[in-house]
Short mmCIF file of C-alpha atoms and ligand atoms in Angstrom, two decimals:
data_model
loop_
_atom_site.label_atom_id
_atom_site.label_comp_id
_atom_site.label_asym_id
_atom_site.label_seq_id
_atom_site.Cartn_x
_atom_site.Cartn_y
_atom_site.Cartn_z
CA UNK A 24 -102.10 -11.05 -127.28
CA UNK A 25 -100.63 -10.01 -130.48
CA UNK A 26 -97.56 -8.54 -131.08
CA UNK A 27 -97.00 -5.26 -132.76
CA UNK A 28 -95.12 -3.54 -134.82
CA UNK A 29 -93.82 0.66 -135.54
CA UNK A 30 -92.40 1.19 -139.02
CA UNK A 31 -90.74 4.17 -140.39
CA UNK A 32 -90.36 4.59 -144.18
CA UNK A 33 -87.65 7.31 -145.68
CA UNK A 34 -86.64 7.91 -148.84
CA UNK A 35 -87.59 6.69 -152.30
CA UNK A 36 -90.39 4.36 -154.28
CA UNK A 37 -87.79 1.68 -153.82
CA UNK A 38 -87.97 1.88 -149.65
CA UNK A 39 -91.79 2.34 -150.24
CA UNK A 40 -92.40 -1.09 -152.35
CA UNK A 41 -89.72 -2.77 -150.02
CA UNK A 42 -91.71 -1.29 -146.66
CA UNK A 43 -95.39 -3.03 -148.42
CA UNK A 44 -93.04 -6.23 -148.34
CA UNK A 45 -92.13 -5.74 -144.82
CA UNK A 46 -95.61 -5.22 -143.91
CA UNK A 47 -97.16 -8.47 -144.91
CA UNK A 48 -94.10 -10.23 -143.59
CA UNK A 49 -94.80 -8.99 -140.73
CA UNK A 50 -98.61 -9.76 -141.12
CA UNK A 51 -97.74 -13.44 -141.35
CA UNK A 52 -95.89 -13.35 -138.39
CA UNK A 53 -98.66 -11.86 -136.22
CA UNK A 54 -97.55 -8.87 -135.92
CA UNK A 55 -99.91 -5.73 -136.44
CA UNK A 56 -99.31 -2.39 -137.20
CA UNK A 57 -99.76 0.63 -134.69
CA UNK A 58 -98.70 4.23 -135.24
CA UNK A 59 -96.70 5.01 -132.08
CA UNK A 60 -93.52 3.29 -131.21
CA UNK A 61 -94.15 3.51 -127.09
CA UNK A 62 -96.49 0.86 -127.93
CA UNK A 63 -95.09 -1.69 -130.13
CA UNK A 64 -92.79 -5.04 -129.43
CA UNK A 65 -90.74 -4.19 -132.68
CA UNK A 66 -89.33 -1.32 -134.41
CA UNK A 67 -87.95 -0.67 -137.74
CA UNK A 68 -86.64 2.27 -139.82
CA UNK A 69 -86.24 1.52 -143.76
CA UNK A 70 -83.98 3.91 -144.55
CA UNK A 71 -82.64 6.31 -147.04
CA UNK A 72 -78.89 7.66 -147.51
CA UNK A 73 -79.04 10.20 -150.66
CA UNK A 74 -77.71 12.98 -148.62
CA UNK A 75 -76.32 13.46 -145.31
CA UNK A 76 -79.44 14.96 -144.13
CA UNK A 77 -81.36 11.83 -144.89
CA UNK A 78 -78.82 9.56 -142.67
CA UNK A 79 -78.25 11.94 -140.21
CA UNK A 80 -82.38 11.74 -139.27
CA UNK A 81 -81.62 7.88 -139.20
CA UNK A 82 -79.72 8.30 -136.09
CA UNK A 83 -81.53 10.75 -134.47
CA UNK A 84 -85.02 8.79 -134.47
CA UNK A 85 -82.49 5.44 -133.18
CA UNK A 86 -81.48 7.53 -130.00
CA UNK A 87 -85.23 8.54 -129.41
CA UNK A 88 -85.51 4.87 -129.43
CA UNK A 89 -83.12 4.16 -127.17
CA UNK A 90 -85.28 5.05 -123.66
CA UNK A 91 -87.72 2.97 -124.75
CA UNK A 92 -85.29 -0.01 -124.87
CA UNK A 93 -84.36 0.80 -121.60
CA UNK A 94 -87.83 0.87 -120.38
CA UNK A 95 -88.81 -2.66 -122.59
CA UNK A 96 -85.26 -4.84 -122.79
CA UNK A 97 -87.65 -7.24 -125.04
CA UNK A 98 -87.98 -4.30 -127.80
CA UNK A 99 -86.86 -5.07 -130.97
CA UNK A 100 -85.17 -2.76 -132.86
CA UNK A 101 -84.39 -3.46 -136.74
CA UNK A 102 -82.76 -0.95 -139.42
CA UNK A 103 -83.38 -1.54 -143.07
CA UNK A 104 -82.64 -0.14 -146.47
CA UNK A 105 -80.19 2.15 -147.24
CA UNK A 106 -78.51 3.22 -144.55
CA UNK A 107 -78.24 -0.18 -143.02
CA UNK A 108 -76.82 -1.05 -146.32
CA UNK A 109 -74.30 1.55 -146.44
CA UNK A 110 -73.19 1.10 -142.79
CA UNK A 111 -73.81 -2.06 -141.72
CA UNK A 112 -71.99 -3.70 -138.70
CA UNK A 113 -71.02 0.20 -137.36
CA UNK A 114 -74.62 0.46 -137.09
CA UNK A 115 -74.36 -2.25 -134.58
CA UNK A 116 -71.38 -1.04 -132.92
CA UNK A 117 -72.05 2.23 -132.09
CA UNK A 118 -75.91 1.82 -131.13
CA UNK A 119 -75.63 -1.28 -129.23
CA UNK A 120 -79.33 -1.26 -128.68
CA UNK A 121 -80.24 -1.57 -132.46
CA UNK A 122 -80.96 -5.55 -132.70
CA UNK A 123 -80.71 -6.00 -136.39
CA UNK A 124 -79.54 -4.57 -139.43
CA UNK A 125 -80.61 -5.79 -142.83
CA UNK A 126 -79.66 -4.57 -146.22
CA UNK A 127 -81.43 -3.80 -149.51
CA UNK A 128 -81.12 -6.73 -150.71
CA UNK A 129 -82.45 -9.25 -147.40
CA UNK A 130 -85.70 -7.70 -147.10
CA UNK A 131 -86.59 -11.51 -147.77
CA UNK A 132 -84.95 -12.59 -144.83
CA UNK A 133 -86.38 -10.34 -142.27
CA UNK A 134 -89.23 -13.18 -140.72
CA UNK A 135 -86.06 -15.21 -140.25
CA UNK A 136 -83.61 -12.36 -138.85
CA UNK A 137 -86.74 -11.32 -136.37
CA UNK A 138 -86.83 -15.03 -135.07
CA UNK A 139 -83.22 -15.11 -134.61
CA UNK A 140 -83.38 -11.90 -132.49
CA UNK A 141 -86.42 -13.22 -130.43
CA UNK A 142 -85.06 -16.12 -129.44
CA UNK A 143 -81.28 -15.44 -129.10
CA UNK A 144 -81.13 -11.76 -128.48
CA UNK A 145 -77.93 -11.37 -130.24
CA UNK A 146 -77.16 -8.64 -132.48
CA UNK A 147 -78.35 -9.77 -136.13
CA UNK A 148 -76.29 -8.53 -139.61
CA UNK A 149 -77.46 -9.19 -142.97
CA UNK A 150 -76.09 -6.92 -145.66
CA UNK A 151 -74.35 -9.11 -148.50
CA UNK A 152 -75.90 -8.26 -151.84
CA UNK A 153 -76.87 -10.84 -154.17
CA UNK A 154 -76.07 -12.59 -157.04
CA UNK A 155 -78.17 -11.87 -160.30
CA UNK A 156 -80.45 -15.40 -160.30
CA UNK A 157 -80.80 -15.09 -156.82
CA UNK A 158 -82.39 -11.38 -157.31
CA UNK A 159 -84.63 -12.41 -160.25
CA UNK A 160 -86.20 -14.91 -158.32
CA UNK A 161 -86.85 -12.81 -155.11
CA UNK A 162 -88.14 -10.13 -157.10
CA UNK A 163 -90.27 -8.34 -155.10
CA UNK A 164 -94.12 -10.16 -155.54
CA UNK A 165 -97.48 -8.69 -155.79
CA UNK A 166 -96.73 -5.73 -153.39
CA UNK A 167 -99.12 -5.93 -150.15
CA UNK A 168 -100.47 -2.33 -150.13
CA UNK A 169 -104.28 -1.61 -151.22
CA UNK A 170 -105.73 1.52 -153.17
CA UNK A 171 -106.28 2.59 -156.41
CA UNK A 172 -103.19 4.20 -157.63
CA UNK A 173 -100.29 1.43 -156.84
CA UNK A 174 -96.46 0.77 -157.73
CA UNK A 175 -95.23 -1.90 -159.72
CA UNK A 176 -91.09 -2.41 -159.74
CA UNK A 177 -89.78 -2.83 -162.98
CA UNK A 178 -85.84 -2.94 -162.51
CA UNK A 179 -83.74 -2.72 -159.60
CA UNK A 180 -80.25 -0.99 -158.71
CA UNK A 181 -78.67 1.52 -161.26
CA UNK A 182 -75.27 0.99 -162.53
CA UNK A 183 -75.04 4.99 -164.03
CA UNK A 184 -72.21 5.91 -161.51
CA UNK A 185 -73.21 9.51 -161.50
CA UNK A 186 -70.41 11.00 -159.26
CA UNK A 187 -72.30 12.13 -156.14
CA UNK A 188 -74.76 9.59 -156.03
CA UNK A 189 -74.40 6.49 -153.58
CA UNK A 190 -77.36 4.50 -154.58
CA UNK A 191 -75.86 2.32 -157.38
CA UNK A 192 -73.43 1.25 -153.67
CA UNK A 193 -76.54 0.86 -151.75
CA UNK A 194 -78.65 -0.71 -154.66
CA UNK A 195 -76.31 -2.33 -156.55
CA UNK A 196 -76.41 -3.22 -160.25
CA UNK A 197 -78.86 -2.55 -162.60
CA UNK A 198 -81.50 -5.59 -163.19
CA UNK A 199 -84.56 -5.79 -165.01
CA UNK A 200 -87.75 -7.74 -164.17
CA UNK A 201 -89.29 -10.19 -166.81
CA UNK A 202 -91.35 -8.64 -168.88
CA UNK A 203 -94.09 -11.32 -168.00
CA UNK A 204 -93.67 -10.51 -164.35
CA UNK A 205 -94.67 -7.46 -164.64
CA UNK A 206 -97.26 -7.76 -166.91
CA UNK A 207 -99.06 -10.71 -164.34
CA UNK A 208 -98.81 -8.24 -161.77
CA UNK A 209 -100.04 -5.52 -163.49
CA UNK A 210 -103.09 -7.75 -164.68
CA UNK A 211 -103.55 -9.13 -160.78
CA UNK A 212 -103.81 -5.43 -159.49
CA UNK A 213 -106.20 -4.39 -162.59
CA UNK A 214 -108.09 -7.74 -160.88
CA UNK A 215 -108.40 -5.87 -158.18
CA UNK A 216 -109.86 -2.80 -158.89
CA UNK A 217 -106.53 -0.52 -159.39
CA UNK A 218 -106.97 1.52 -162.31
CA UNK A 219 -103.50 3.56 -162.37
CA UNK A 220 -100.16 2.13 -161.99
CA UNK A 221 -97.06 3.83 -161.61
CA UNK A 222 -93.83 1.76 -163.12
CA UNK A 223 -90.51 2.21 -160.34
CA UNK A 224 -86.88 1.77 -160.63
CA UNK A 225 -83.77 3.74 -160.29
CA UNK A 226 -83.62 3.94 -163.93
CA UNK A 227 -86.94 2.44 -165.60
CA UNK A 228 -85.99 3.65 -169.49
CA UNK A 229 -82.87 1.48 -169.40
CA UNK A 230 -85.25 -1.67 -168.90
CA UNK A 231 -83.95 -4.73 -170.14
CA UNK A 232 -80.43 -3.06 -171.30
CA UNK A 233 -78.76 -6.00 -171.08
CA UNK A 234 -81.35 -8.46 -172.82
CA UNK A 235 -81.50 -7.58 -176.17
CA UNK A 236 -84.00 -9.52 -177.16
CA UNK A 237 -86.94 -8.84 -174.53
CA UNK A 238 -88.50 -5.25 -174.99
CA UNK A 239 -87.05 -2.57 -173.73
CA UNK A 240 -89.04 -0.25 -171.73
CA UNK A 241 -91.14 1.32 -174.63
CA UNK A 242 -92.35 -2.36 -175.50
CA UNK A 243 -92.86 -2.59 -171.84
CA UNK A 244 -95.07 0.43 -171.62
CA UNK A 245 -97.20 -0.36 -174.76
CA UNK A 246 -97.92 -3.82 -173.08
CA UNK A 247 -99.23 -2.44 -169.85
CA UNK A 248 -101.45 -0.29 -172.13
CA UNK A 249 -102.94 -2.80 -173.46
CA UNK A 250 -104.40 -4.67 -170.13
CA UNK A 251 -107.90 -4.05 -169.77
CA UNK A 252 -108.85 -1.98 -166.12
CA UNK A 253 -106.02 -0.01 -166.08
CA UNK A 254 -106.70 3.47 -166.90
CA UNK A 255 -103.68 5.93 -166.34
CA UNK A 256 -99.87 4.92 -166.16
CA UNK A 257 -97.31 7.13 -165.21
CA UNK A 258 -93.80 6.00 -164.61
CA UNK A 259 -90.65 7.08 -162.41
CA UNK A 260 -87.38 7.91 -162.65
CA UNK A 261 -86.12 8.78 -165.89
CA UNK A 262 -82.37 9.20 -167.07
CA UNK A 263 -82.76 11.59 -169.73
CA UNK A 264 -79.77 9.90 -171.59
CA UNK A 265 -82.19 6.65 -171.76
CA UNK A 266 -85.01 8.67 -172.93
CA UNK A 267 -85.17 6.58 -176.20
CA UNK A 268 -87.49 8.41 -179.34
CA UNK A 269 -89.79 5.37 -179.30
CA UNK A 270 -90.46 5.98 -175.72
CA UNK A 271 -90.95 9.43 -176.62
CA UNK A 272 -93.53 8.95 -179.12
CA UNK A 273 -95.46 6.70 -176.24
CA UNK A 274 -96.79 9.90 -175.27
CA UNK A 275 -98.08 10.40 -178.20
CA UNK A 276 -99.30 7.10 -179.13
CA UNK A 277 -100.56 5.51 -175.69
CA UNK A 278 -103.34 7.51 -174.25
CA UNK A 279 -103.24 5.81 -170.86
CA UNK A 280 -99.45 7.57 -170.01
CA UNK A 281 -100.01 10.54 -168.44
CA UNK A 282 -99.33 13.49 -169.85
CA UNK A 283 -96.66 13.99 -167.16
CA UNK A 284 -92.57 13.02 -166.72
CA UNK A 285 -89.71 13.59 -164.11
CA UNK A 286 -87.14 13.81 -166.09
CA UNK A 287 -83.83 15.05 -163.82
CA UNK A 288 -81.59 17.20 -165.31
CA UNK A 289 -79.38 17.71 -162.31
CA UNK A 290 -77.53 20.99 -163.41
CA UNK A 291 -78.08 23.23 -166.34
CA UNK A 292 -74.11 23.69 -167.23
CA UNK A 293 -72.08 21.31 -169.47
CA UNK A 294 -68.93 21.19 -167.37
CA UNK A 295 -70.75 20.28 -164.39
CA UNK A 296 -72.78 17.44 -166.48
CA UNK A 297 -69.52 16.15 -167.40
CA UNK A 298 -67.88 15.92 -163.77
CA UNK A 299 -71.36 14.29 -162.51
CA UNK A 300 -70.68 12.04 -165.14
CA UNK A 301 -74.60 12.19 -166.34
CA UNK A 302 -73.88 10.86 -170.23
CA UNK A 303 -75.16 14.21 -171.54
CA UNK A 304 -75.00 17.94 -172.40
CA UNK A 305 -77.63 20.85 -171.82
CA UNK A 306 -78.52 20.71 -175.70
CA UNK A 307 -79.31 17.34 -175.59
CA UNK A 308 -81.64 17.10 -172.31
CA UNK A 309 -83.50 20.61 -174.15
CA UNK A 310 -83.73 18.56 -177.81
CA UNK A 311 -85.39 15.75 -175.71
CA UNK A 312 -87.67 18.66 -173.96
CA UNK A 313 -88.83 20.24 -177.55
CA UNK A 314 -89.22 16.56 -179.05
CA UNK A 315 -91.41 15.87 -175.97
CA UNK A 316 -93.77 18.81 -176.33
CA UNK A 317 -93.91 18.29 -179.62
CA UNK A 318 -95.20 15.23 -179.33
CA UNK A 319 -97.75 15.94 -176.29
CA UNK A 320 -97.92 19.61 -176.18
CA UNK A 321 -99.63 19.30 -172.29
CA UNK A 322 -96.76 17.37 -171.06
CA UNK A 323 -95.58 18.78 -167.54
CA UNK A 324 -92.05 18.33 -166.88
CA UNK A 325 -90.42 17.89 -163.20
CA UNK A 326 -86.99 17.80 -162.35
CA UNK A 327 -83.99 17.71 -160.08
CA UNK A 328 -81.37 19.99 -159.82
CA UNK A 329 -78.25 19.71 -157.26
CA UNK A 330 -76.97 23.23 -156.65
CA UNK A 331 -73.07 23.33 -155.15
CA UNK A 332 -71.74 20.30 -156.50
CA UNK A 333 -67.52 20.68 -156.24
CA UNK A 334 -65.81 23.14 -158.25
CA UNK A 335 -69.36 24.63 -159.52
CA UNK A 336 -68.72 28.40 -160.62
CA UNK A 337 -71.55 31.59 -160.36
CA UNK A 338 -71.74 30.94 -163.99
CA UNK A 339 -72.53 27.24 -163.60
CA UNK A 340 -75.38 28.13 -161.04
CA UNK A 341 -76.31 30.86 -163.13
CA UNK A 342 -77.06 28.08 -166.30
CA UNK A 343 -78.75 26.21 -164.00
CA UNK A 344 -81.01 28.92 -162.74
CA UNK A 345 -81.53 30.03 -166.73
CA UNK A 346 -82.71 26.32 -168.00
CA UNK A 347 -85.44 26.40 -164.78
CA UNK A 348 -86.19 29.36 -166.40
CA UNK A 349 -86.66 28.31 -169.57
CA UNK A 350 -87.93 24.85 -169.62
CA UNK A 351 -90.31 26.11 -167.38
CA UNK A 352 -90.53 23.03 -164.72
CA UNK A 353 -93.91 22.12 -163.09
CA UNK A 354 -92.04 21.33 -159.89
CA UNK A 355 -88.60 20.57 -159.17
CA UNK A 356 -86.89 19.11 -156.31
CA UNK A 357 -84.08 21.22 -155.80
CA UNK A 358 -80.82 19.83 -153.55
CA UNK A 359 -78.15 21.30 -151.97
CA UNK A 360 -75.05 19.02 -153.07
CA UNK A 361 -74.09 16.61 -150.09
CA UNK A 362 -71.18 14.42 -150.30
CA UNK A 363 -71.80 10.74 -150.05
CA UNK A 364 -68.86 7.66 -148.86
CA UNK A 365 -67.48 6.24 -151.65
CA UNK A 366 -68.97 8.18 -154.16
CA UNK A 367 -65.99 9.76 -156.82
CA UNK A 368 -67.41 12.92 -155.53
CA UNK A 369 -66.88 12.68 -152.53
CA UNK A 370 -63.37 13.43 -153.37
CA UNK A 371 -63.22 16.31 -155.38
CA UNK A 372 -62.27 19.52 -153.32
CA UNK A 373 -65.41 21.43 -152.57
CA UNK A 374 -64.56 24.98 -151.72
CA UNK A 375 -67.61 26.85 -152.34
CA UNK A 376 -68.60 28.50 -148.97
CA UNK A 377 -72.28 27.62 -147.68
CA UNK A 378 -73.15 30.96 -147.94
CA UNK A 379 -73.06 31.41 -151.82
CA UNK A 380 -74.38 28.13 -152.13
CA UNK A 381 -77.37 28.98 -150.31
CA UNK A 382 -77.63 32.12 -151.87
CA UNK A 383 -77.50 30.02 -155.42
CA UNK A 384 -80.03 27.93 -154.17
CA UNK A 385 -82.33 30.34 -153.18
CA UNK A 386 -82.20 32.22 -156.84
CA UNK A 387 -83.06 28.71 -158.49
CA UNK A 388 -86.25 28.32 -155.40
CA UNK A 389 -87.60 31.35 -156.35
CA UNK A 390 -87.57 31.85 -159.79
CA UNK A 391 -89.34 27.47 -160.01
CA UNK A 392 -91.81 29.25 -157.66
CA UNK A 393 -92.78 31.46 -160.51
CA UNK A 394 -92.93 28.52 -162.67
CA UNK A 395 -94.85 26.45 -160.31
CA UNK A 396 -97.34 29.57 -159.37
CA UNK A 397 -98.13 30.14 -163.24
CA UNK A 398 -98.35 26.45 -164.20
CA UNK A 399 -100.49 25.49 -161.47
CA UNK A 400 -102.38 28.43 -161.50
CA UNK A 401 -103.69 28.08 -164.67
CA UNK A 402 -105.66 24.86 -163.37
CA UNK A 403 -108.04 26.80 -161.77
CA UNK A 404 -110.78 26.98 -163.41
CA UNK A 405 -110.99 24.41 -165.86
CA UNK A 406 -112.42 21.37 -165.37
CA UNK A 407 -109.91 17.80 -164.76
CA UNK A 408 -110.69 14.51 -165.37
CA UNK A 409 -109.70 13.33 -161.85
CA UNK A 410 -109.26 9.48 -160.52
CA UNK A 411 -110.75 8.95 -157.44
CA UNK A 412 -108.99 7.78 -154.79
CA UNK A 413 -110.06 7.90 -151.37
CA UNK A 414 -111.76 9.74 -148.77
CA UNK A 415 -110.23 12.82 -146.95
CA UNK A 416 -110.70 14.86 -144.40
CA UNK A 417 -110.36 18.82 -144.37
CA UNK A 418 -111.30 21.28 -141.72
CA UNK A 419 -112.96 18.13 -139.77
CA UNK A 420 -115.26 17.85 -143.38
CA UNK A 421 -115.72 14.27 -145.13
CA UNK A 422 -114.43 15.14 -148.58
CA UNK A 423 -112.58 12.79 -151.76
CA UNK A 424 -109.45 13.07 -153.04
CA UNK A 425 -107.98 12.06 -156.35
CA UNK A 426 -105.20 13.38 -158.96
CA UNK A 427 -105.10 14.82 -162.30
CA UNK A 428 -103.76 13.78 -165.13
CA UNK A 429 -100.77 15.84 -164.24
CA UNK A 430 -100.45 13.96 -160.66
CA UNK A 431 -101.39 17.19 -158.39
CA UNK A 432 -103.79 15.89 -155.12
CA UNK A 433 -107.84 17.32 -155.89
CA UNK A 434 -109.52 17.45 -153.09
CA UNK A 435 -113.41 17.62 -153.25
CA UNK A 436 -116.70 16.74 -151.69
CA UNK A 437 -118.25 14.15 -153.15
CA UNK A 438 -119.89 10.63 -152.75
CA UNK A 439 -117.32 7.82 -151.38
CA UNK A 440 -119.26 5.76 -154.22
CA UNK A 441 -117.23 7.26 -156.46
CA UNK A 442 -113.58 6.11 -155.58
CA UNK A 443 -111.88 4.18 -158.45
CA UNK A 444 -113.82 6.15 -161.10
CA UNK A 445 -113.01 9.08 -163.07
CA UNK A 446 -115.00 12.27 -162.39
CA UNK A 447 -114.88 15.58 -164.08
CA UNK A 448 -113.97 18.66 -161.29
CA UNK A 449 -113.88 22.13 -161.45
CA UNK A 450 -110.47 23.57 -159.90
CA UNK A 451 -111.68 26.76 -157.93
CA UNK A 452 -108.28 26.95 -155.21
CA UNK A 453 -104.87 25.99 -155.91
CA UNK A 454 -102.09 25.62 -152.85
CA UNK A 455 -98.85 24.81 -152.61
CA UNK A 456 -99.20 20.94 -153.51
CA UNK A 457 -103.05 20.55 -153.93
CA UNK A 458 -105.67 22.03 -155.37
CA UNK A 459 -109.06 22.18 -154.01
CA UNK A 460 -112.26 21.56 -156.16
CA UNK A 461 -116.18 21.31 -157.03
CA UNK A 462 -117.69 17.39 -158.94
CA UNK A 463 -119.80 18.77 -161.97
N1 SAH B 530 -82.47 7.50 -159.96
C1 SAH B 530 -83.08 8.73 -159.81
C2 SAH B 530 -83.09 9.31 -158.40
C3 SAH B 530 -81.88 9.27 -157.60
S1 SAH B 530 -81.87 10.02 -156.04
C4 SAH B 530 -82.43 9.64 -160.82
O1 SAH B 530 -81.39 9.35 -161.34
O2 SAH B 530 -83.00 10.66 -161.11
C5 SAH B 530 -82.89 11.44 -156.25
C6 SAH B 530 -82.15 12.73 -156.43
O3 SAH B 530 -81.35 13.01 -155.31
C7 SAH B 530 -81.20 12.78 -157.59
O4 SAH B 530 -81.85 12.99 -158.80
C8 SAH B 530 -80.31 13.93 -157.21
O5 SAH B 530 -80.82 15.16 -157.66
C9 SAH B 530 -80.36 13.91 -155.69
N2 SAH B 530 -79.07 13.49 -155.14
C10 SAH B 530 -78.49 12.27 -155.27
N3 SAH B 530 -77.30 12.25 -154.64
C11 SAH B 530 -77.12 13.49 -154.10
C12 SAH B 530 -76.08 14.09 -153.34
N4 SAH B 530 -74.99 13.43 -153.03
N5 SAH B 530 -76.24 15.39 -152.96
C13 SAH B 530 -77.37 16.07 -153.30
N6 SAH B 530 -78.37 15.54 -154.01
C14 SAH B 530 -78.26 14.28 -154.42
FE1 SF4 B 531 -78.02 7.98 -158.74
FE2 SF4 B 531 -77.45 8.65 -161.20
FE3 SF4 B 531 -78.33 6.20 -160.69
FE4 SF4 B 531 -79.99 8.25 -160.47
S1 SF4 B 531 -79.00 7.55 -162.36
S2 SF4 B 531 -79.73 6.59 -159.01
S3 SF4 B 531 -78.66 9.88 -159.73
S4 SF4 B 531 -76.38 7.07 -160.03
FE1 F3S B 532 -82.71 6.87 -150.70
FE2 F3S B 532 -82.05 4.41 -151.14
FE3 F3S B 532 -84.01 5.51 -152.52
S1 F3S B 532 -80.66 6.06 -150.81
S2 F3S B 532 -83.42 7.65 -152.60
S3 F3S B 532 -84.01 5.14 -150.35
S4 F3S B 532 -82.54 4.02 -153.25
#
């Protein structure tokens, strides 16, 4: 009989692309996938350790776990990504049921690590990063997963420091893929039917920083646009210092890129820029903003913000809560600061009580909901060019689902023929994070 496997996937794109790896592993070893953990031989969490929150669910799912390792002694159970990374052998100390910890950067080993386990059932550790070389050429391949819309990894790691973040310590440093890579991948997916790709990394418009003479990510971009099948790109995250002109005027010039960026701005006060150590001021992330919209006036903006980072004053909050305002954000993904080990913020004194936090966080919630109501709302009724994805199911109904050009989920009834193609659809409904439609 063949063995199976539960996995869990937290966090970012990163953890995604790194789970599709994991997968077809996994695959090759005979395992198969199954949705409930009771019933598998092997379990693993890829995990994520932005904020507290984030690694404190880590644990909790692990004890859950625990029973059934009681119940099955010949359970595997295997931590990845982040967390593993971060804390590594105490991982294995305090839950001596977890088999095996591997880090971000031995995803490559895991077929090995799994065999080890099997056949000596001691406790397995593999968390030493990598040199340079040795990451280039375990790049992650042609990623495993299927559908229309897929991710392709440009760079890894981020080497920005910014002073409450952990991930350049989980990730490590910055590297860039060759160009080429990318670009065979991208043509192998387009092979396949995908029609929109969506470029990853940490920091994707600092590609190829350190080679000066290999494009940098504008070059990148216009390259991509060129290969035949591939309809719509979008790419993800942004570092608004990086946001070079030429790669603003791709939004002008390309007509595949979405008219669509997440650019994080993180707080909307200089002083708190400056201890977050983000390599710019308020005037500079709104010059980018106008230059942007200039360019493509239907450009929707998303951002993060971290409310109640240490020493922030009710003015500070109060600039954040006035450049929401005023850049008008499609969405934003709004944080409540959490400090991280070994981050420099982690430590600054942070004397802010929870209370006035919360209360800042809830003024900044509820004046993006206005944004988010008006921006959205305006959708309905018009009628969106919308890539077809894949069936859905609502209310027990067959229906389709695709996205518009500004990424929202349309979902419609309509003939399964049509996934992979674009369709024009009337927007009659619009919820919280999808919008509901009619095919013309
Ligand atoms: N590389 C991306 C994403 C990093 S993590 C970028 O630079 O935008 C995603 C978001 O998590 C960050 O943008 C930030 O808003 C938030 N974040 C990171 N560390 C955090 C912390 N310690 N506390 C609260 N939010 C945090
Ligand atoms: Fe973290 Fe800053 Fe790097 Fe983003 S750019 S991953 S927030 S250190
Ligand atoms: Fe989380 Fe690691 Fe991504 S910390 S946000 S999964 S890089």
């Amino acid at each position: 009989m063949a063995k199976s496997f539960y996995l869990e996937t937290f966090g970012c794109q990163m953890n995604v692309v790194d789970s599709e790896r994991i997968v077809a592993t996994l695959h090759d070893l005979d395992y198969q996938q199954v949705d409930n953990p009771e019933q598998s031989d092997l379990i693993l969490l890829n995990t994520c350790s932005v904020r507290d929150k984030a690694e404190r669910k880590v644990y909790g799912h692990l004890n859950r776990f625990k029973a059934l390792k009681q119940e099955n002694p010949r359970l595997i159970i295997g931590v990845g990504g982040c967390v593993a990374q971060q804390e590594g052998e105490k991982i294995l100390k305090k839950l001596p049921f977890v088999d095996l910890v591997f880090g971000t950067h031995n995803v490559h080993r895991l077929a090995e690590l799994v065999g080890e386990v099997a056949v000596r059932r001691g406790q397995q550790l593999a968390t030493e990063f990598l040199d340079r070389e040795t990451r280039l050429r375990l790049f992650p391949r042609r990623a495993a997963g299927s559908g229309i819309a897929r991710f392709v990894t440009v760079m890894q790691g981020c080497d920005n420091f910014c002073t409450y973040c952990v991930v350049p310590l989980v990730r490590g440093r910055e590297i860039s893929r060759p160009c080429d890579e990318v670009l065979d991948e991208v043509r192998a997916l387009a092979g396949q039917g995908v029609k929109e790709i969506t470029l990853i990394g940490q920091n994707v418009n600092s590609y190829n920083r350190q080679e000066a003479t290999a494009p940098d990510f504008a070059g990148l971009l216009q390259q991509v646009h060129a290969i035949e099948g591939i309809e719509r790109i979008r790419f993800v995250t942004s570092h608004p210092r990086d946001l070079s002109d030429p790669l603003i005027d791709s939004f002008a010039s390309l007509e595949k890129l979405c008219p669509q960026l997440h650019l994080p701005v993180q707080s909307g006060s200089d002083p708190i820029l400056t201890a977050m150590n983000r390599g710019y001021t308020v005037a500079d992330y709104l010059g980018k903003v106008e230059r942007l919209r200039a360019v493509r006036p239907d450009i929707r903006l998303s951002s993060d913000v971290i409310v109640g980072f240490p020493g922030e004053t009710q003015e500070d909050a109060d600039a954040s809560l006035a450049l929401v305002r005023e850049i008008g954000y499609a969405d934003i993904y709004l944080f409540l600061y959490s400090p991280r080990p070994g981050t420099a913020a982690a430590a600054l004194v942070d004397d802010t009580p929870a209370a006035v936090k919360q209360a800042r966080f809830e003024a900044i919630l509820a004046a993006q909901k206005e944004n988010s109501q008006r921006i959205w709302g305006a959708d309905v009724g018009q009628i969106l060019p919308i890539l077809v994805e894949g069936p859905s199911r609502r209310n027990g109904e067959e229906s389709l689902f695709g996205r518009s050009p500004w990424n929202r989920i349309v979902n419609f009834r309509g003939d399964p023929q049509l996934i992979g193609s674009i369709v024009p659809v009337k927007i009659i409904r619009n919820n919280t994070n999808t919008q509901f439609g009619t095919i013309l």
